[in-house]
Tab-separated table of C-alpha atoms in Angstrom:
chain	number	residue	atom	x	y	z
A	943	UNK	CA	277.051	119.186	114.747
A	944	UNK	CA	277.033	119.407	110.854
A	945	UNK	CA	281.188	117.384	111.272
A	946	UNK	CA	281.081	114.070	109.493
A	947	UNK	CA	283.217	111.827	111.362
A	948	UNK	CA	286.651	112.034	109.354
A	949	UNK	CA	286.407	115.817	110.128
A	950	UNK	CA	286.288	114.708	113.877
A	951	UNK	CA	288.817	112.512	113.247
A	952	UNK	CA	291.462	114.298	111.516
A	953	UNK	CA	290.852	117.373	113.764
A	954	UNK	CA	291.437	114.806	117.011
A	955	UNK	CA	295.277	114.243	114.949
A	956	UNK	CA	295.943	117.680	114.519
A	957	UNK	CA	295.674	117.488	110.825
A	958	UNK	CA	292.570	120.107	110.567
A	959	UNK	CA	292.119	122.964	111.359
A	960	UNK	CA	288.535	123.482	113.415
A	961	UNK	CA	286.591	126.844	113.458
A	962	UNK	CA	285.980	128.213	116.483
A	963	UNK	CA	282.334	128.070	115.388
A	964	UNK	CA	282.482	124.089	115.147
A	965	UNK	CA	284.653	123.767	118.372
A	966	UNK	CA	281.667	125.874	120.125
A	967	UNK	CA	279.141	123.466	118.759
A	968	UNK	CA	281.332	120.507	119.336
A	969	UNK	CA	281.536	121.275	123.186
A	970	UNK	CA	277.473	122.113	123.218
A	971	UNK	CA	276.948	118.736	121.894
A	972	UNK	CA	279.406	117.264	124.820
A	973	UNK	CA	277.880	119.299	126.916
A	974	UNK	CA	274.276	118.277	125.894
A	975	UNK	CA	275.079	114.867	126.577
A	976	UNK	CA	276.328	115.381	130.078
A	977	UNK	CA	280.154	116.317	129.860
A	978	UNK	CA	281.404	118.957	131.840
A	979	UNK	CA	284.321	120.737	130.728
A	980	UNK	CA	286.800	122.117	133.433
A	981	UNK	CA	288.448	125.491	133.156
A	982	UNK	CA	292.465	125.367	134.496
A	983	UNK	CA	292.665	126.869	138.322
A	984	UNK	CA	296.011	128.440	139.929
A	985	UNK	CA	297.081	124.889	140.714
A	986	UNK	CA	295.214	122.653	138.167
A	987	UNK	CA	294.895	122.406	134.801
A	988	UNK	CA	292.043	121.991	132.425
A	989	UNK	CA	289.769	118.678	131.984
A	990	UNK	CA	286.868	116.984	131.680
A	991	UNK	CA	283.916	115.083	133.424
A	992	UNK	CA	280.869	113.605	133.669
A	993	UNK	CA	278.578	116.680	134.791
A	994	UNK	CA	276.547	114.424	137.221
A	995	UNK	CA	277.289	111.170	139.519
A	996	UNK	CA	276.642	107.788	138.685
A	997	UNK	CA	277.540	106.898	135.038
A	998	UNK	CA	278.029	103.426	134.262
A	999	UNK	CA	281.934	103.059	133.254
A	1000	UNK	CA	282.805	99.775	133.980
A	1001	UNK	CA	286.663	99.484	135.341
A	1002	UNK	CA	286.740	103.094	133.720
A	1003	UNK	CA	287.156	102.731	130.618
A	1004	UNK	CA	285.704	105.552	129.335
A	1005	UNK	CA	288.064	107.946	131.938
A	1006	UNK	CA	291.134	106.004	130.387
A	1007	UNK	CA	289.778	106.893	126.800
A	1008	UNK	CA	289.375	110.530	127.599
A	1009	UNK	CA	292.855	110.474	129.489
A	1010	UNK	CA	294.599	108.899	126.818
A	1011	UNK	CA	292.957	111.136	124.166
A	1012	UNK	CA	293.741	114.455	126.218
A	1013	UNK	CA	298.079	113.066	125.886
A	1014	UNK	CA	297.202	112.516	122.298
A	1015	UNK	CA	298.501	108.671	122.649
A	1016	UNK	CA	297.965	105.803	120.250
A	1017	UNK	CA	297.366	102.903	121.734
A	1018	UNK	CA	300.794	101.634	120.842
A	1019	UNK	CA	302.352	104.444	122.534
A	1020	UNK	CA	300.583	104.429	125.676
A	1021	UNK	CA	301.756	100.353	125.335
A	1022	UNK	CA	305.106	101.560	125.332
A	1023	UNK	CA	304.671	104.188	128.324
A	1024	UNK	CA	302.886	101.731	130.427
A	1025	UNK	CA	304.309	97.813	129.821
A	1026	UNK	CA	300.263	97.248	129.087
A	1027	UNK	CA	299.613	95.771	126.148
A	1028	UNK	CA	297.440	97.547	123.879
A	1029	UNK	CA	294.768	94.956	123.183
A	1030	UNK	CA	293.871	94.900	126.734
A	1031	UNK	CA	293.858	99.028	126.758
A	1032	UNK	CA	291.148	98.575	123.111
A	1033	UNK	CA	289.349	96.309	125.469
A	1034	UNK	CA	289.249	98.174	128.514
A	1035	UNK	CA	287.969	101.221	126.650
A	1036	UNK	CA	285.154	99.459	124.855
A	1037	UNK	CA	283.887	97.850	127.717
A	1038	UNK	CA	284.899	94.303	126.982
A	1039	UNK	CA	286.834	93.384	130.073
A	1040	UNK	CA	285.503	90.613	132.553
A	1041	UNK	CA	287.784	91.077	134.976
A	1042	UNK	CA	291.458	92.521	135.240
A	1043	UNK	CA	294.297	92.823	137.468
A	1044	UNK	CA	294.228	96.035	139.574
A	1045	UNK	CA	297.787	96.201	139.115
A	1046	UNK	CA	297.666	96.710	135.658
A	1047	UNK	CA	294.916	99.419	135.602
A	1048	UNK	CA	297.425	101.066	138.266
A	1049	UNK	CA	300.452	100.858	135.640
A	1050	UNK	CA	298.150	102.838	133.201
A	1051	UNK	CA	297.667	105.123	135.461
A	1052	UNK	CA	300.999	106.076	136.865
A	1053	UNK	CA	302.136	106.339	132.600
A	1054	UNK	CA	299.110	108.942	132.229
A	1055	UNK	CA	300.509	111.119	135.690
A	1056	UNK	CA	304.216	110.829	134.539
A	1057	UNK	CA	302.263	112.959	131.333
A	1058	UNK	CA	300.666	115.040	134.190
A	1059	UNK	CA	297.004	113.702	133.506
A	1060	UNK	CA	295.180	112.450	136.630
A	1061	UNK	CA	291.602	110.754	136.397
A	1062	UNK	CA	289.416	112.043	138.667
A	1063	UNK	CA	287.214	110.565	141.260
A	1064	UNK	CA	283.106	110.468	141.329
A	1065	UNK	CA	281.909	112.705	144.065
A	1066	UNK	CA	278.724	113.190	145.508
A	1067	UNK	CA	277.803	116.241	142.990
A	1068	UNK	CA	279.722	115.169	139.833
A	1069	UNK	CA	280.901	112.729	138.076
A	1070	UNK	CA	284.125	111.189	137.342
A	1071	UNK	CA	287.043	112.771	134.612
A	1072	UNK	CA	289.911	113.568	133.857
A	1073	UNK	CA	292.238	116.630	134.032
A	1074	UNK	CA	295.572	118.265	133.662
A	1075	UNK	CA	297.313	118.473	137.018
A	1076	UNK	CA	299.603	121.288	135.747
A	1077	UNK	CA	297.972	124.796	134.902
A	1078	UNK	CA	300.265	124.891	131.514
A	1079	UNK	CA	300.096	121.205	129.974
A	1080	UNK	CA	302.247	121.995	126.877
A	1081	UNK	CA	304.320	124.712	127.893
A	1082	UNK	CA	308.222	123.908	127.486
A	1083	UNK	CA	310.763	124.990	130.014
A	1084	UNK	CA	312.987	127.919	129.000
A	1085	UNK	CA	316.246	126.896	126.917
A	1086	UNK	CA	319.003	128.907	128.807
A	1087	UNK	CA	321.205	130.018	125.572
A	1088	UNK	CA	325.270	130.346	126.341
């Protein structure tokens, strides 16, 4: 993509600006290695997944990675949101789990919908994601003035 990885990295945080040029070959490269990305619906909001069925993501690690990178968490934050600690979240999303408790991948989950994020299912025709379950993720609710 011609963006060495601190580029990626600081543009991830907000803290550069990307060209619509580089966020166009950004997605082609995503896209190229078999993301699909979602447009927001009437009822849904924008997201991400795998483009076709049967990727290997152990306990889903990978969906919890993309989920927590579409809130823009740390780790430590999404620690605070969900009682999990965040060791167990760095090892879920590298793949380095054994085994785990499905109560705890349930607790990240319900901290990623109170942010509106849901991860999505595997179907028969595509893959598993993630997505915004509201059509207008960052939108803030009118301030009635007095």
């Amino acid at each position: 993509m011609g963006l060495d990885r601190r580029e990626v990295s600081r543009w991830e945080a907000a803290k550069y600006k990307l060209f619509s040029s580089d966020a166009e070959d950004m997605q082609k490269a995503f896209e190229k290695n078999g993301i699909e990305f979602l447009p927001g619906t009437g009822t849904q909001g924008a997201g991400v997944r795998w483009l076709k069925p049967g990727q290997k993501d152990r306990f889903r690690g990978a969906q919890f990675r993309a989920a927590r990178a579409m809130a823009n968490l740390s780790m430590r934050d999404l620690q605070e949101m969900s009682g999990v600690n965040r060791n167990f979240v760095t090892r879920l999303e590298t793949g380095q789990i054994g085994a785990l408790n499905l109560e705890t991948l349930k607790k990240l989950e319900q901290a990623l919908a109170r942010l509106n994020i849901e991860l999505t299912a595997e179907s028969e025709n595509w893959g598993a994601g993630v997505r915004w379950t509201v059509t207008e993720p960052f939108s803030r609710p009118a301030v009635k003035e007095d």
